[in-house]
PDB file of C-alpha atoms and ligand atoms in Angstrom:
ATOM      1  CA  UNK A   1     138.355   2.994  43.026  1.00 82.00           C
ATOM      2  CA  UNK A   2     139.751  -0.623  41.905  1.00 88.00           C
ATOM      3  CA  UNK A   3     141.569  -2.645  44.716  1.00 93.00           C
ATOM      4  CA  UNK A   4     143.453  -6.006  43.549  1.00 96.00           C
ATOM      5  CA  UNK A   5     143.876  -8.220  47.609  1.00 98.00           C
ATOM      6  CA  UNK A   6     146.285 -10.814  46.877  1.00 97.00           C
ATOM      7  CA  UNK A   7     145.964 -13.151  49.886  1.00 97.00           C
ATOM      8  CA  UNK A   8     146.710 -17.155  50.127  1.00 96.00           C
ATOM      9  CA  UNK A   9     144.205 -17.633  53.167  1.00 96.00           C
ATOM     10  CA  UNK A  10     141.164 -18.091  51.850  1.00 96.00           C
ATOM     11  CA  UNK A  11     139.297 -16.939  54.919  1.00 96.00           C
ATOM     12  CA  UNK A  12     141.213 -13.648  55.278  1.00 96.00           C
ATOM     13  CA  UNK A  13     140.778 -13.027  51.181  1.00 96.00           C
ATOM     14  CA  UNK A  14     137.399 -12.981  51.494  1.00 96.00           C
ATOM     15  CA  UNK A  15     137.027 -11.036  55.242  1.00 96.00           C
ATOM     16  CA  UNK A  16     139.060  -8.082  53.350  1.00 97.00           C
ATOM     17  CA  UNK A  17     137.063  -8.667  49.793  1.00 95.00           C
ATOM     18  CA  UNK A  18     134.174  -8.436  51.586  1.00 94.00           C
ATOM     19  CA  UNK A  19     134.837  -5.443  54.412  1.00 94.00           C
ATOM     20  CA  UNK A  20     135.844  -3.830  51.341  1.00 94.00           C
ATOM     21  CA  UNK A  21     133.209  -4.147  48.687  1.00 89.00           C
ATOM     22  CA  UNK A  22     130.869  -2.718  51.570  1.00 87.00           C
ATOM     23  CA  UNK A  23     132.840   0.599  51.913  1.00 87.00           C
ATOM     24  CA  UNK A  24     132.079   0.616  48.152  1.00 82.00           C
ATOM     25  CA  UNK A  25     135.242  -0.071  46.305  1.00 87.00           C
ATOM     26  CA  UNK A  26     135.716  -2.717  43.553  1.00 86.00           C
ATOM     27  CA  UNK A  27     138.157  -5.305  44.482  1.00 92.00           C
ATOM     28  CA  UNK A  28     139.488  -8.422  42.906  1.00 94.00           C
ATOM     29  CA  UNK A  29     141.349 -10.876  44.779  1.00 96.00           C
ATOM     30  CA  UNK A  30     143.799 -13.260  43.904  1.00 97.00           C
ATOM     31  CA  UNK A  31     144.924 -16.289  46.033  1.00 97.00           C
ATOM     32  CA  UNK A  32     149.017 -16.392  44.484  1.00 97.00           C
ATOM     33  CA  UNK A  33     151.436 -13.964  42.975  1.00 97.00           C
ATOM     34  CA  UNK A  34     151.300 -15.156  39.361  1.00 97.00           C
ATOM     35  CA  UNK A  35     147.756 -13.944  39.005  1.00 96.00           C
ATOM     36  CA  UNK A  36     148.314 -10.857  40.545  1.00 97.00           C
ATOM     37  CA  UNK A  37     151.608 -10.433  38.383  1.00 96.00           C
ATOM     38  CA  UNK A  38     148.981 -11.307  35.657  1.00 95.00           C
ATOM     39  CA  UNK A  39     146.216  -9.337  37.127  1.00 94.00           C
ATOM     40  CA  UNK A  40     148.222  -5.824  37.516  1.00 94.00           C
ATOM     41  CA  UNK A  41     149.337  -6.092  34.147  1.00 91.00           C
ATOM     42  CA  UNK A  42     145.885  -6.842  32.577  1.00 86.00           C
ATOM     43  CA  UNK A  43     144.038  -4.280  34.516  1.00 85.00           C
ATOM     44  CA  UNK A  44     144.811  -0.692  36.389  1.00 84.00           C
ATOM     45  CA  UNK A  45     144.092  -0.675  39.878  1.00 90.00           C
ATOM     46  CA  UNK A  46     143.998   2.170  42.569  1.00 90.00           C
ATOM     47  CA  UNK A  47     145.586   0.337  45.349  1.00 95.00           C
ATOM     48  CA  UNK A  48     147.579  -3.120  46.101  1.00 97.00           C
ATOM     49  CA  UNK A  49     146.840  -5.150  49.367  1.00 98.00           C
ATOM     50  CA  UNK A  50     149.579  -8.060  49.264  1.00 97.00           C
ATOM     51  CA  UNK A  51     150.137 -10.940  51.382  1.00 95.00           C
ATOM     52  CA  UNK A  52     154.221 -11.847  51.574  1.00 92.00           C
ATOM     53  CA  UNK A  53     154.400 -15.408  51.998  1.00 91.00           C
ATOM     54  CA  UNK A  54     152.520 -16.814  48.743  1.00 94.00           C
ATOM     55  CA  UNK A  55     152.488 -19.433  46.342  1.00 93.00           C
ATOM     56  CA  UNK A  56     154.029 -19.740  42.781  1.00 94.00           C
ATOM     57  CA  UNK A  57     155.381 -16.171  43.152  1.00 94.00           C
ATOM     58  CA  UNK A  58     155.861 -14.663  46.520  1.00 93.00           C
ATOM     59  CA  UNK A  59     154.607 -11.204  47.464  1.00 94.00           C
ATOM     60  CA  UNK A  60     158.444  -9.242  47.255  1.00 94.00           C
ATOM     61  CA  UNK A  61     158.481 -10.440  43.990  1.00 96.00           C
ATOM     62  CA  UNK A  62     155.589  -9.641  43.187  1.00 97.00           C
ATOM     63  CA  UNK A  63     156.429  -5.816  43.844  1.00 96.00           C
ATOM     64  CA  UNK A  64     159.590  -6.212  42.158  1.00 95.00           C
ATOM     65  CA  UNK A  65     157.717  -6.773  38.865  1.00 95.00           C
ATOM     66  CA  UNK A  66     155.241  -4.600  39.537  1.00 95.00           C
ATOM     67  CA  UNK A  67     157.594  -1.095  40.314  1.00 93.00           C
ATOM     68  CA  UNK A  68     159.378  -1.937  37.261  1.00 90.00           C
ATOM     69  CA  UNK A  69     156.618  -1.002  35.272  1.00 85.00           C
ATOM     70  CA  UNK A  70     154.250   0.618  37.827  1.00 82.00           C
ATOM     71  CA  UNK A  71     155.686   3.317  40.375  1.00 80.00           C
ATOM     72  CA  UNK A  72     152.241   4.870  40.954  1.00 84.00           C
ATOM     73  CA  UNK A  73     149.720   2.163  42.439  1.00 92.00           C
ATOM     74  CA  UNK A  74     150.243   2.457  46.165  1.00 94.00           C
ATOM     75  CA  UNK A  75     150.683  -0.972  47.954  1.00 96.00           C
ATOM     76  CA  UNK A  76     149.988  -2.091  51.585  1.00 96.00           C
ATOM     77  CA  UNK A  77     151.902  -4.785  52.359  1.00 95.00           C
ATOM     78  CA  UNK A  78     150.264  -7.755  54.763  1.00 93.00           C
ATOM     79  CA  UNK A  79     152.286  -9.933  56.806  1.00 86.00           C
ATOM     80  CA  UNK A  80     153.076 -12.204  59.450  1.00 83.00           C
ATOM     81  CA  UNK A  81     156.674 -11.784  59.015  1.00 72.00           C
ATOM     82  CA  UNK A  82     157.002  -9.031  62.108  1.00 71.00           C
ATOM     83  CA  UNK A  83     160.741  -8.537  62.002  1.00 75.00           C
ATOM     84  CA  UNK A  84     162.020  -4.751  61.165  1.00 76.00           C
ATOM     85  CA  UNK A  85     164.270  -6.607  58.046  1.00 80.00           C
ATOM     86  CA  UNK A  86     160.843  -7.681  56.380  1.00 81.00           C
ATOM     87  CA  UNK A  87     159.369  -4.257  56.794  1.00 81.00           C
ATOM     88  CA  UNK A  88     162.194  -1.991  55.681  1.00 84.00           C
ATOM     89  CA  UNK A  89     163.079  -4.932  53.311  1.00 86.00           C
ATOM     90  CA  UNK A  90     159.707  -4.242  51.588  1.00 85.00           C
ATOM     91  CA  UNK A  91     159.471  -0.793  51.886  1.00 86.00           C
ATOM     92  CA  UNK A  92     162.797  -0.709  50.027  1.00 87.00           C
ATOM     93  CA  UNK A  93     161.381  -2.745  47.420  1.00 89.00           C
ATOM     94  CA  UNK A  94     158.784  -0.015  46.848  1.00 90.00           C
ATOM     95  CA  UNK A  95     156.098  -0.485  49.442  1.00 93.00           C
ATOM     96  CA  UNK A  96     154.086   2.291  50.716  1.00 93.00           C
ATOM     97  CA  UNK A  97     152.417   0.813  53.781  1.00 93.00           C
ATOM     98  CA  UNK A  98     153.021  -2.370  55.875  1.00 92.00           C
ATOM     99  CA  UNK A  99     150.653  -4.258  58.325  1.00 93.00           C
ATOM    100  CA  UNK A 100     151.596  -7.016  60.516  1.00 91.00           C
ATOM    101  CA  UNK A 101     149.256  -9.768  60.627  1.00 91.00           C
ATOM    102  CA  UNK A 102     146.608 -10.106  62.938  1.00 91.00           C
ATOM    103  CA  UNK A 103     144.772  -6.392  62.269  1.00 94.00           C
ATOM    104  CA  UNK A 104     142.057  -5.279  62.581  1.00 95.00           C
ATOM    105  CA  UNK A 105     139.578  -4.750  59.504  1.00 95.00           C
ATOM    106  CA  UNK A 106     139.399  -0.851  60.909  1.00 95.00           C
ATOM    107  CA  UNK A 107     143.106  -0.282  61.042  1.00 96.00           C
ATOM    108  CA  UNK A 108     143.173  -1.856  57.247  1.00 96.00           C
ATOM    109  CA  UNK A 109     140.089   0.145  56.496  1.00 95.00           C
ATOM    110  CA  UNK A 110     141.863   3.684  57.689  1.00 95.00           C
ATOM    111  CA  UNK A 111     145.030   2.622  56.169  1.00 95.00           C
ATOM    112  CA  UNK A 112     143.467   1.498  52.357  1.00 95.00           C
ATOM    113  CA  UNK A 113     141.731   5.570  52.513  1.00 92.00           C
ATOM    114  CA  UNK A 114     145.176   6.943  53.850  1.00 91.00           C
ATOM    115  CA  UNK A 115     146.707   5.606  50.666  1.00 92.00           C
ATOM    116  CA  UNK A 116     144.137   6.474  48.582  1.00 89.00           C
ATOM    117  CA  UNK A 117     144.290   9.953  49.785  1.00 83.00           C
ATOM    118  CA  UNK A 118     148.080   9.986  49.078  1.00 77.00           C
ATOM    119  CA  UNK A 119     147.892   7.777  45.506  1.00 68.00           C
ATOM    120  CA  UNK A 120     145.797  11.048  44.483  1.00 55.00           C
ATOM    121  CA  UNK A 121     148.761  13.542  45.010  1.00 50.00           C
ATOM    122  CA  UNK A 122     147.496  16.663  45.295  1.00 44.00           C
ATOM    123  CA  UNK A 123     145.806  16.201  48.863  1.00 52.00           C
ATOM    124  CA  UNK A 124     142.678  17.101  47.980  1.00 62.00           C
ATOM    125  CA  UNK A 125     140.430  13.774  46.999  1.00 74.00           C
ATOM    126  CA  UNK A 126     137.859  16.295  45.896  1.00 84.00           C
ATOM    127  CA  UNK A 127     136.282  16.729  42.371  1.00 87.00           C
ATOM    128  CA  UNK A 128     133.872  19.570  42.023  1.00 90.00           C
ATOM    129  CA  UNK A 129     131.689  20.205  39.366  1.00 93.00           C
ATOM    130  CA  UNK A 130     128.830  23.039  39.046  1.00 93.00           C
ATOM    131  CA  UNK A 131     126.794  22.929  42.692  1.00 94.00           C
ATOM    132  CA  UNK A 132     127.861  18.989  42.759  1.00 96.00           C
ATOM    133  CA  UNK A 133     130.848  17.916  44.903  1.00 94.00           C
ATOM    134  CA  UNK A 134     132.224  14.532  45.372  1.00 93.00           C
ATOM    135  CA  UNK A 135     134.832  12.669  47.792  1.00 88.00           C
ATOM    136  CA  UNK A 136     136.815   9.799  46.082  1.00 82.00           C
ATOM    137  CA  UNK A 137     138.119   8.742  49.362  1.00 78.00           C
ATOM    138  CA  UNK A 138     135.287   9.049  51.757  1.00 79.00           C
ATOM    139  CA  UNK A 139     132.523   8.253  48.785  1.00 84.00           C
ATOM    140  CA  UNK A 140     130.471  11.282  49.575  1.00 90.00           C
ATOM    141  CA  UNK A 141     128.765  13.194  46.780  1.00 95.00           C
ATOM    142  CA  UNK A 142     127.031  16.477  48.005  1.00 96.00           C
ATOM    143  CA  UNK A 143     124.751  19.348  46.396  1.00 96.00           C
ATOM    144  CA  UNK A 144     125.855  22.050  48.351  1.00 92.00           C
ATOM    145  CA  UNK A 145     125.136  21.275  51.895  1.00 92.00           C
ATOM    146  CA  UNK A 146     122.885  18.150  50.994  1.00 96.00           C
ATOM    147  CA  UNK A 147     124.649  14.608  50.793  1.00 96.00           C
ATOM    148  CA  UNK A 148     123.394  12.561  48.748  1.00 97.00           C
ATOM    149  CA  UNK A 149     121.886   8.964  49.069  1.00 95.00           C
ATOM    150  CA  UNK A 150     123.687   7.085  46.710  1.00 93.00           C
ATOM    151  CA  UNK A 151     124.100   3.332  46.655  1.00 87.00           C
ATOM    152  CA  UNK A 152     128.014   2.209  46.401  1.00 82.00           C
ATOM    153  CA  UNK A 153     127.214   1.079  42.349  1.00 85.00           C
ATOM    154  CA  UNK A 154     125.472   5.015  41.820  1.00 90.00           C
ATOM    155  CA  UNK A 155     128.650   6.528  43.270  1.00 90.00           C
ATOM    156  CA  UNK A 156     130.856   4.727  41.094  1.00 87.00           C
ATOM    157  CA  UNK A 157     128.967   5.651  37.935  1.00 91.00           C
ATOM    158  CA  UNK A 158     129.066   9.020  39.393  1.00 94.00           C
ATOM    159  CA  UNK A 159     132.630   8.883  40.144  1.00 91.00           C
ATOM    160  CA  UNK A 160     133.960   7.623  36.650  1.00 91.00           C
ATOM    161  CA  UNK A 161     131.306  10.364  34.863  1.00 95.00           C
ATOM    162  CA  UNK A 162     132.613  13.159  36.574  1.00 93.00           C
ATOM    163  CA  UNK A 163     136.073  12.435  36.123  1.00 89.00           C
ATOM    164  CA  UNK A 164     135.441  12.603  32.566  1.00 91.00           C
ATOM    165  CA  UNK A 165     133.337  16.087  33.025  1.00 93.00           C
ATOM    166  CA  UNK A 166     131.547  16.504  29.679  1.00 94.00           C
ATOM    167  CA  UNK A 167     133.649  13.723  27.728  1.00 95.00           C
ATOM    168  CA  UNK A 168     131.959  10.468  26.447  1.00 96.00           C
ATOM    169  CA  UNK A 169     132.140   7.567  28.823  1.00 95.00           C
ATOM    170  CA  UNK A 170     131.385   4.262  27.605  1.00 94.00           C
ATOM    171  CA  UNK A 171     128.769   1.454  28.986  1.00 91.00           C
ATOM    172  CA  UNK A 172     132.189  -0.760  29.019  1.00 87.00           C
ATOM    173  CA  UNK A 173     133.942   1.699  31.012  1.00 87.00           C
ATOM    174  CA  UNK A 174     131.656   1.655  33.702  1.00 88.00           C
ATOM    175  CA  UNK A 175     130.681  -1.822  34.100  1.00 85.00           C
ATOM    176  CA  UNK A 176     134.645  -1.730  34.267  1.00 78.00           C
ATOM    177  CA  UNK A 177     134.727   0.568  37.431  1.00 77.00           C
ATOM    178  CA  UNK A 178     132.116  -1.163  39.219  1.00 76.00           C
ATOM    179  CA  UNK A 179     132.883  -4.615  38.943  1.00 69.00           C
ATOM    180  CA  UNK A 180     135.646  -6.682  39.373  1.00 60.00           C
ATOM    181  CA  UNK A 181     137.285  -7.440  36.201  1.00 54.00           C
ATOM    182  CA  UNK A 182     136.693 -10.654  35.749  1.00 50.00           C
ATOM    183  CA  UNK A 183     132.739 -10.483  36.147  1.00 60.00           C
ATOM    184  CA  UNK A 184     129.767 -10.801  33.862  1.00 60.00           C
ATOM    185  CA  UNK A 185     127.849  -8.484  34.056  1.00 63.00           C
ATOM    186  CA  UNK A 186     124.921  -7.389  31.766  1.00 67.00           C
ATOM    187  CA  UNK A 187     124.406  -3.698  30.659  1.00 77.00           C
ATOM    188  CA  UNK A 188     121.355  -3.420  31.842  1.00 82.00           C
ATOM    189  CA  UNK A 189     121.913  -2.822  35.305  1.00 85.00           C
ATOM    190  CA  UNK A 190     124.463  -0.012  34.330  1.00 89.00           C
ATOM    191  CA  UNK A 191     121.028   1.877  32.418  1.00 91.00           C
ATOM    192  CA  UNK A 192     118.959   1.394  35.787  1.00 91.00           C
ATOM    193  CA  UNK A 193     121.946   3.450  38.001  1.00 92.00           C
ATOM    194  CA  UNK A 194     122.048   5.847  35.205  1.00 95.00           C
ATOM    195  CA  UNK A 195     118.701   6.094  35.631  1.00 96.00           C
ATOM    196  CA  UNK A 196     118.329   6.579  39.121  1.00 96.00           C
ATOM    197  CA  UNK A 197     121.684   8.949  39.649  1.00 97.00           C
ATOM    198  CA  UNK A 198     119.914  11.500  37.039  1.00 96.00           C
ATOM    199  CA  UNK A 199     117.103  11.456  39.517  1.00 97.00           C
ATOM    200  CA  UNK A 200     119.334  11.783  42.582  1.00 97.00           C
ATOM    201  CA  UNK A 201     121.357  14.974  40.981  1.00 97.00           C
ATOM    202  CA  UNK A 202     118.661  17.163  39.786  1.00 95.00           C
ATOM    203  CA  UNK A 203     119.259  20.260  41.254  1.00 94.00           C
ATOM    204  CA  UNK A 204     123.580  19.901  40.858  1.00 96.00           C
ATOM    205  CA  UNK A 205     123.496  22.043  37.627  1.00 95.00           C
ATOM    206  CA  UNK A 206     124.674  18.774  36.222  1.00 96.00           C
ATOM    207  CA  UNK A 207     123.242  16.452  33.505  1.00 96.00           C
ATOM    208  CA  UNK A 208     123.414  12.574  32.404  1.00 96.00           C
ATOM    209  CA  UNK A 209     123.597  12.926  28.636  1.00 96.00           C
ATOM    210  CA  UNK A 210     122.939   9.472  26.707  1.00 95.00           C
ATOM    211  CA  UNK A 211     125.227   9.309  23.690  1.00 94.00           C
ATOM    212  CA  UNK A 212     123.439   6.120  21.721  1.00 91.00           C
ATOM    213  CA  UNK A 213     125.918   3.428  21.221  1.00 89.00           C
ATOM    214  CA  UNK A 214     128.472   4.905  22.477  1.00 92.00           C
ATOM    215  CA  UNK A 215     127.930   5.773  25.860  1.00 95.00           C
ATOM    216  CA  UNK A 216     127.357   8.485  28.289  1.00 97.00           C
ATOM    217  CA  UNK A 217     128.378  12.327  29.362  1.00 97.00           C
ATOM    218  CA  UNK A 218     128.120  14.309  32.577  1.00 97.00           C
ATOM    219  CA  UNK A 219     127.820  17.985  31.251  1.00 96.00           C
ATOM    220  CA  UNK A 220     126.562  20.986  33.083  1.00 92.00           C
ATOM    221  CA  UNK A 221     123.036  21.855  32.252  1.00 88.00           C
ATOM    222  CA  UNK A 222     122.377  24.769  29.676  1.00 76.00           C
ATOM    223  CA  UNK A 223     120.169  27.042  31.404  1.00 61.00           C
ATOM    224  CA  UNK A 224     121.290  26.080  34.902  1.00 46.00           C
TER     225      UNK A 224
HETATM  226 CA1   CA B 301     150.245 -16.015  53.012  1.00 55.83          CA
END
């Protein structure tokens, strides 16, 4: 799951990047509306967090652009503008959500995993797969009963692999879905949670096949 926070005060950007990155999603933020007008049009997120009063390109019209071409990615709006117009004023513009300014980093917290439930439509954030089953709202992955350990960068390979069930996903792909978008990162590390998720779902009637050069497949084992 891909958040984009956009967020002009610096200390709150990084209070929500970081509460957030901890409850294992990947989130970018951007600190004024023309890079997150830039941002949602260079990359697909799950969710929006946006700040109203911000520079260059202010958060209303920020939405504007964005539900011209985009009427699925849920967005919280984050204000300090407390008056009922602002609220129903966004909402109108295509809002889902709406927190006044100061909040708490559990009410955001519930709220982000209320949308995310909604964002997937049918109600049920499940995905299940031979004995394996997976939350993509509460992050759990279970074998049966058992829940599995799983650092936040093993359940995001996991995630992306399984929606993909037995179709090729590439090394790009996933450094995609665990990082923010604008990151380095090497493909080295993505072999090593490979690695240790094939470990971690033995027993799922599920496999880790490596595809050389071209990437990997989750496919349930032949003589499970
Ligand atoms: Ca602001």
């Amino acid at each position: 799951m891909r958040i984009l926070i956009t967020e002009d005060d610096a200390a709150l950007g990084e209070a929500l990047r970081f509460s957030l990155t901890q409850s294992g999603y990947a989130v970018d933020w951007v600190e004024n509306g023309a890079l997150a007008d830039k941002a949602l049009h260079d990359a697909v997120f799950d969710l929006l967090i946006l700040d109203l009063g911000l520079p260059q390109l202010d958060g209303y019209d920020v939405l504007k652009r964005l539900r011209k071409h985009d009427g699925r990615i849920p967005v919280l709006i984050l204000s300090g503008r407390e008056s009922a117009g602002d609220k129903v004023h966004g909402l109108d513009l295509g809002a889902d959500d709406y927190l006044v300014k100061p909040f708490s980093l559990d009410e955001l917290q519930a709220r982000v995993r209320a949308l995310l439930r909604r964002g997937k439509g049918s109600g049920n954030p499940k995905i299940s797969a031979a004995n394996l089953s997976f939350d993509t709202v509460d992050r759990i992955a279970s074998i049966g009963e058992r829940t599995l350990d799983l650092s936040m960068h093993e359940t995001a390979v996991l995630e992306a692999l399984l929606k993909r069930l037995g179709k090729v996903v590439s090394k790009e792909h996933l450094v995609e879905q665990i990082y923010s978008y604008d990151r380095d990162v090497g493909y080295n590390a993505i072999e090593v949670y490979v690695h240790r998720l094939r470990k971690k779902i033995e027993g799922s009637g599920l496999s880790v096949r490596t595809l050389y050069g071209r990437g990997y497949a989750l496919e349930p084992r032949a003589s499970a």
